[in-house]
PDB file of C-alpha atoms and ligand atoms in Angstrom:
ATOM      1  CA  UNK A   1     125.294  85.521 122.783  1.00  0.00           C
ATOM      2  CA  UNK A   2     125.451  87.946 119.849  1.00  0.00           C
ATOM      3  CA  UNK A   3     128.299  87.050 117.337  1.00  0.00           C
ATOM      4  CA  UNK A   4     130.006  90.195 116.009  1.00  0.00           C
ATOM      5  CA  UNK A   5     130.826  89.037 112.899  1.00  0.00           C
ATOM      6  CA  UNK A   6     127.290  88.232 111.325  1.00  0.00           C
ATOM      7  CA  UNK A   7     126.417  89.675 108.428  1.00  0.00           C
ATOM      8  CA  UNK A   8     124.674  92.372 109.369  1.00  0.00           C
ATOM      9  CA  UNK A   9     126.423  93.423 112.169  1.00  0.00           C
ATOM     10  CA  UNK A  10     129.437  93.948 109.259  1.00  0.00           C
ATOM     11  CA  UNK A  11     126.815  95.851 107.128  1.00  0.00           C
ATOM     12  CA  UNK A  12     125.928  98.401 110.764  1.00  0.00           C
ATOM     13  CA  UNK A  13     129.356  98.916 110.606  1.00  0.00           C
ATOM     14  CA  UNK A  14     130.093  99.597 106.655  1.00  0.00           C
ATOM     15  CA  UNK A  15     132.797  96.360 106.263  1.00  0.00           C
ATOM     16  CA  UNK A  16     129.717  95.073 103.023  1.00  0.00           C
ATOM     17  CA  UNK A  17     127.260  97.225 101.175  1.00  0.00           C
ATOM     18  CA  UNK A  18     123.423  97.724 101.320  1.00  0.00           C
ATOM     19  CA  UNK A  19     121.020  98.988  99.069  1.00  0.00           C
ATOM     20  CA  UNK A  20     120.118 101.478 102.216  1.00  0.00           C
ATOM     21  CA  UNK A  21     116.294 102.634 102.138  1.00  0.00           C
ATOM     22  CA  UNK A  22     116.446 104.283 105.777  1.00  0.00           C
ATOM     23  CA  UNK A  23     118.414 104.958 108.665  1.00  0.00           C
ATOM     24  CA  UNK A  24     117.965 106.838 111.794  1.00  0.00           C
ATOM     25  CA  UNK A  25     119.593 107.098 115.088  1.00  0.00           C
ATOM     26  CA  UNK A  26     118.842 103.160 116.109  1.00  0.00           C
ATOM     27  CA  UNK A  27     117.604 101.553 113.243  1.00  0.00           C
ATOM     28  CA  UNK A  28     118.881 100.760 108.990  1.00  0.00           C
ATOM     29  CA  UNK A  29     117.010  99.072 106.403  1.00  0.00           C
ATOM     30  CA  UNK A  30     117.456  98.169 103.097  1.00  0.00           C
ATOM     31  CA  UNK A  31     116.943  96.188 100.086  1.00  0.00           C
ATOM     32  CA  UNK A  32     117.014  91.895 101.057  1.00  0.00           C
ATOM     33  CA  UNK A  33     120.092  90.283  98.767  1.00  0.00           C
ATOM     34  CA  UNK A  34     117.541  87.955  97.932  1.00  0.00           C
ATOM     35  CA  UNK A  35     113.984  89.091  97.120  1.00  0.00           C
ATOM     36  CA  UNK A  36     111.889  86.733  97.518  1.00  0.00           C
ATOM     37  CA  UNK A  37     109.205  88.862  96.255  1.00  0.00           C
ATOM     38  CA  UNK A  38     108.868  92.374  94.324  1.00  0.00           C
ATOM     39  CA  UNK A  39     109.509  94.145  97.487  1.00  0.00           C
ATOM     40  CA  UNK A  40     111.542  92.773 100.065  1.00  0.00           C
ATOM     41  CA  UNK A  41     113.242  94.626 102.230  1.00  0.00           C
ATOM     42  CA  UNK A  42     114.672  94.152 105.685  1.00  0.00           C
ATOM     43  CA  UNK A  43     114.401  96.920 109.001  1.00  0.00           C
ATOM     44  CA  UNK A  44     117.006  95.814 111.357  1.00  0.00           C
ATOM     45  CA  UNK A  45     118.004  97.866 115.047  1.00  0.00           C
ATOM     46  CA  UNK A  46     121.667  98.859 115.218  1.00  0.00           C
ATOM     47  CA  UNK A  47     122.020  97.583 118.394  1.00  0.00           C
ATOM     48  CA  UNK A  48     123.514  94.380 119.452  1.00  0.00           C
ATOM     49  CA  UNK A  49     120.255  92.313 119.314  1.00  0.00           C
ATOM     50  CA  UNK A  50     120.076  88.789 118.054  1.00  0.00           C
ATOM     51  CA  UNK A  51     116.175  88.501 118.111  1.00  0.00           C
ATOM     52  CA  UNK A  52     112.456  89.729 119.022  1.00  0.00           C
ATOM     53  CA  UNK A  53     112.995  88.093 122.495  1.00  0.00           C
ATOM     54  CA  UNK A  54     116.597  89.806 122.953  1.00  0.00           C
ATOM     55  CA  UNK A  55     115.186  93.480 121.323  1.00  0.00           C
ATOM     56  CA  UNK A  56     111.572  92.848 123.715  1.00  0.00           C
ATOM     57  CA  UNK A  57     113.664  92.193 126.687  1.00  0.00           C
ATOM     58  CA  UNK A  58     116.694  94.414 126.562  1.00  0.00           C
ATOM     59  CA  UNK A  59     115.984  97.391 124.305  1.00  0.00           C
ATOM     60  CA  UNK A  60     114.751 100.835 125.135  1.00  0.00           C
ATOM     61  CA  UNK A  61     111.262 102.542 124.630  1.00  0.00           C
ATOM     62  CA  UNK A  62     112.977 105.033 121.892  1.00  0.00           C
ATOM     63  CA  UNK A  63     115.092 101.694 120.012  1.00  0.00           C
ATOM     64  CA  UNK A  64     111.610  99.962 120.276  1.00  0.00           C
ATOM     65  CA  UNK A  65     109.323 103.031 118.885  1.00  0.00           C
ATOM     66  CA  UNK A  66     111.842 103.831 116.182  1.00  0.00           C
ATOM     67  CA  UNK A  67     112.288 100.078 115.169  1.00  0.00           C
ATOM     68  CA  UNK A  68     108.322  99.917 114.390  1.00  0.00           C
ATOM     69  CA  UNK A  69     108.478 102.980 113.057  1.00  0.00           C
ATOM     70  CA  UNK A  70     110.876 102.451 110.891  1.00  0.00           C
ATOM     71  CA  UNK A  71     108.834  99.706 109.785  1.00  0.00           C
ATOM     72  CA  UNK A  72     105.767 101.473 108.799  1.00  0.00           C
ATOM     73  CA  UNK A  73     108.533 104.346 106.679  1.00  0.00           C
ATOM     74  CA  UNK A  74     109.773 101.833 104.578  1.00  0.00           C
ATOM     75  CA  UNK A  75     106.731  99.942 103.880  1.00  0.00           C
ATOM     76  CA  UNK A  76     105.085 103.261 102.772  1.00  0.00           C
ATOM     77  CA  UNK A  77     108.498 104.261 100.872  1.00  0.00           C
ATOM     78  CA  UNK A  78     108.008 101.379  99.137  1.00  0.00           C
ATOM     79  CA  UNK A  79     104.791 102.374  97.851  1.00  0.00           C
ATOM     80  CA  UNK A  80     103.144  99.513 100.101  1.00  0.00           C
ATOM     81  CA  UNK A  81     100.225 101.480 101.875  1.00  0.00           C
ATOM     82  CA  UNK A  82      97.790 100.986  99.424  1.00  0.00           C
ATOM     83  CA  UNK A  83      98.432  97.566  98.143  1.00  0.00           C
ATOM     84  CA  UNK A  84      99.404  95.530 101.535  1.00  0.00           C
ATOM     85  CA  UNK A  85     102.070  93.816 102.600  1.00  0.00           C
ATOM     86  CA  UNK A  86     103.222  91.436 104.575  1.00  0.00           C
ATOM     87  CA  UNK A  87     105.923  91.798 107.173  1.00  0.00           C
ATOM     88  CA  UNK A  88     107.786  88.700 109.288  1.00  0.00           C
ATOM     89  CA  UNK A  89     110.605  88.049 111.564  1.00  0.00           C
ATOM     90  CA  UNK A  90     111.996  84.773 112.146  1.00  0.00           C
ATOM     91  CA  UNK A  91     113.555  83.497 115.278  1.00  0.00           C
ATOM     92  CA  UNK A  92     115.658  80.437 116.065  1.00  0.00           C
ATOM     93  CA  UNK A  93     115.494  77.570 114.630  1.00  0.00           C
ATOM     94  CA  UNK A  94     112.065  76.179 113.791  1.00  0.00           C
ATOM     95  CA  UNK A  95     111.953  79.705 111.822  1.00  0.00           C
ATOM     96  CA  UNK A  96     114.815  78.914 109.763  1.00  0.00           C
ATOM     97  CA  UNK A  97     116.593  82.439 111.062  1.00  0.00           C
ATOM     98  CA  UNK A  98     119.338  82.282 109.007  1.00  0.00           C
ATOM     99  CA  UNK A  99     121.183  85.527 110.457  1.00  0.00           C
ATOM    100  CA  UNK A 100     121.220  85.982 114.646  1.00  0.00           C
ATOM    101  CA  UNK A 101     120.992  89.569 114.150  1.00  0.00           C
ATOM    102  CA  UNK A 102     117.044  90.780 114.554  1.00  0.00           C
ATOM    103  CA  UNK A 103     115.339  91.580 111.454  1.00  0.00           C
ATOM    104  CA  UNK A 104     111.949  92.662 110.350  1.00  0.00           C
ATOM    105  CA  UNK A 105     111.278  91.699 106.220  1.00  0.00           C
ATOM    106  CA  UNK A 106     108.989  93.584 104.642  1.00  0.00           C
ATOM    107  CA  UNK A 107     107.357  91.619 101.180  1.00  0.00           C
ATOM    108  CA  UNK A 108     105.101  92.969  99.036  1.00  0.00           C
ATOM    109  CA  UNK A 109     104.436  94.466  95.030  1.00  0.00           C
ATOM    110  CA  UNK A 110     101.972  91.007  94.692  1.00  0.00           C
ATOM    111  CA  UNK A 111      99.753  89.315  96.049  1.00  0.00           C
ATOM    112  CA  UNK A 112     101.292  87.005  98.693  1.00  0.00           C
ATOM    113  CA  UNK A 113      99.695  83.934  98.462  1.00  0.00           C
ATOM    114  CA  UNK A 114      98.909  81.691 102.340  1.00  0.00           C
ATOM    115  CA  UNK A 115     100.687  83.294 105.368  1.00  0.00           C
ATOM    116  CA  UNK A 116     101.878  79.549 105.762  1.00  0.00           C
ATOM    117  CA  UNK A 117     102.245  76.661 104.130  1.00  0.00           C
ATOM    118  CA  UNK A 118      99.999  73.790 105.905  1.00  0.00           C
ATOM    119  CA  UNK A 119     102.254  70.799 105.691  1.00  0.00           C
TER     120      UNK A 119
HETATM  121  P1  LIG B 201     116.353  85.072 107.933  1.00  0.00           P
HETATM  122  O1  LIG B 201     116.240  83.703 107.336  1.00  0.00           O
HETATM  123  O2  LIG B 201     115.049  85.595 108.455  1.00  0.00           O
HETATM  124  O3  LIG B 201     117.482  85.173 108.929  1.00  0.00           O
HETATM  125  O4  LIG B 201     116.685  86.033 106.714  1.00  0.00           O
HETATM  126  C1  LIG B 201     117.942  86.509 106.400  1.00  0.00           C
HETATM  127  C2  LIG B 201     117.784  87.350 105.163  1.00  0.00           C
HETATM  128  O5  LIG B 201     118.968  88.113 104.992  1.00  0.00           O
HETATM  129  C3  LIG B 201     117.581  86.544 103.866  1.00  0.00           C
HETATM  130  O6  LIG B 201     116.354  86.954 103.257  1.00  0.00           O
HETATM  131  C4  LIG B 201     118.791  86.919 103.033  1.00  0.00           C
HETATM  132  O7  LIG B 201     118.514  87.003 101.653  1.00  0.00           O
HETATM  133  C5  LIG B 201     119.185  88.263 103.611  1.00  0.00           C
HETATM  134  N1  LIG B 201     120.579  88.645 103.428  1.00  0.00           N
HETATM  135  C6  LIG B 201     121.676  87.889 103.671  1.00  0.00           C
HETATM  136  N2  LIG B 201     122.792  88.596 103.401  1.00  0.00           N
HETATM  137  C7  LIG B 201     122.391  89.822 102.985  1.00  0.00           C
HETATM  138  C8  LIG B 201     123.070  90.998 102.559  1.00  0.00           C
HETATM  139  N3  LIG B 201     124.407  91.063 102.499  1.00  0.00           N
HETATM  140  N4  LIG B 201     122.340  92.076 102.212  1.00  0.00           N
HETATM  141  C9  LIG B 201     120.986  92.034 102.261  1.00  0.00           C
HETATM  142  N5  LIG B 201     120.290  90.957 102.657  1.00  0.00           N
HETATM  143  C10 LIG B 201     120.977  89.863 103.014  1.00  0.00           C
END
């Protein structure tokens, strides 16, 4: 079930600020509240989607195509190409996903260290 009120569901509909870095017909990124590196921003579908497994299963071709597009714009209007990045989406709750609306973070602007932490 998607909740209406998460937090970026209130930022789709312009109830709290971004720092807005694209938008397009399906799909709005912008700047994470809290970086967690020198670039971190977050790609994020407008519709109603509360993860990858919701988006693979219920979207359409064009959401999909302009979701990883989207991806690819930001991470190059963040002057990423060159350097690398590193991009992640967590889902549920061994991920930790904090907010059940599907998002794509983009990190980069150093060098990123494990992909994982081995505990
Ligand atoms: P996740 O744990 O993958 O669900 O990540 C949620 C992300 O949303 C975190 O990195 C938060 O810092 C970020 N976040 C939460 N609220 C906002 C907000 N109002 N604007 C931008 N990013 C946010």
């Amino acid at each position: 079930m998607y909740d209406d009120n998460n937090i970026f569901a209130k930022i789709l509909r312009g109830e709290i600020p971004c720092k807005k870095l694209h938008e397009d017909e399906h799909t709005l990124a912008f700047d994470d509240i809290n970086p967690q590196a020198p670039v971190h921003a977050l790609v994020i579908p407008k519709g109603k989607y509360v993860s990858m497994k919701d988006f693979a299963a219920k979207a359409s071709d064009v959401e999909i195509a302009a979701f990883v597009r989207a991806v690819g714009k930001v991470a190059a209007l963040k002057g990423l190409d060159e350097s690398g990045y590193r991009i992640l989406a967590n889902a549920g709750l061994n991920a930790h996903q904090e907010v059940p609306h599907l998002h794509v973070h983009i990190f980069g602007g150093r060098a990123l260290g494990p992909m994982l932490i081995k505990h």
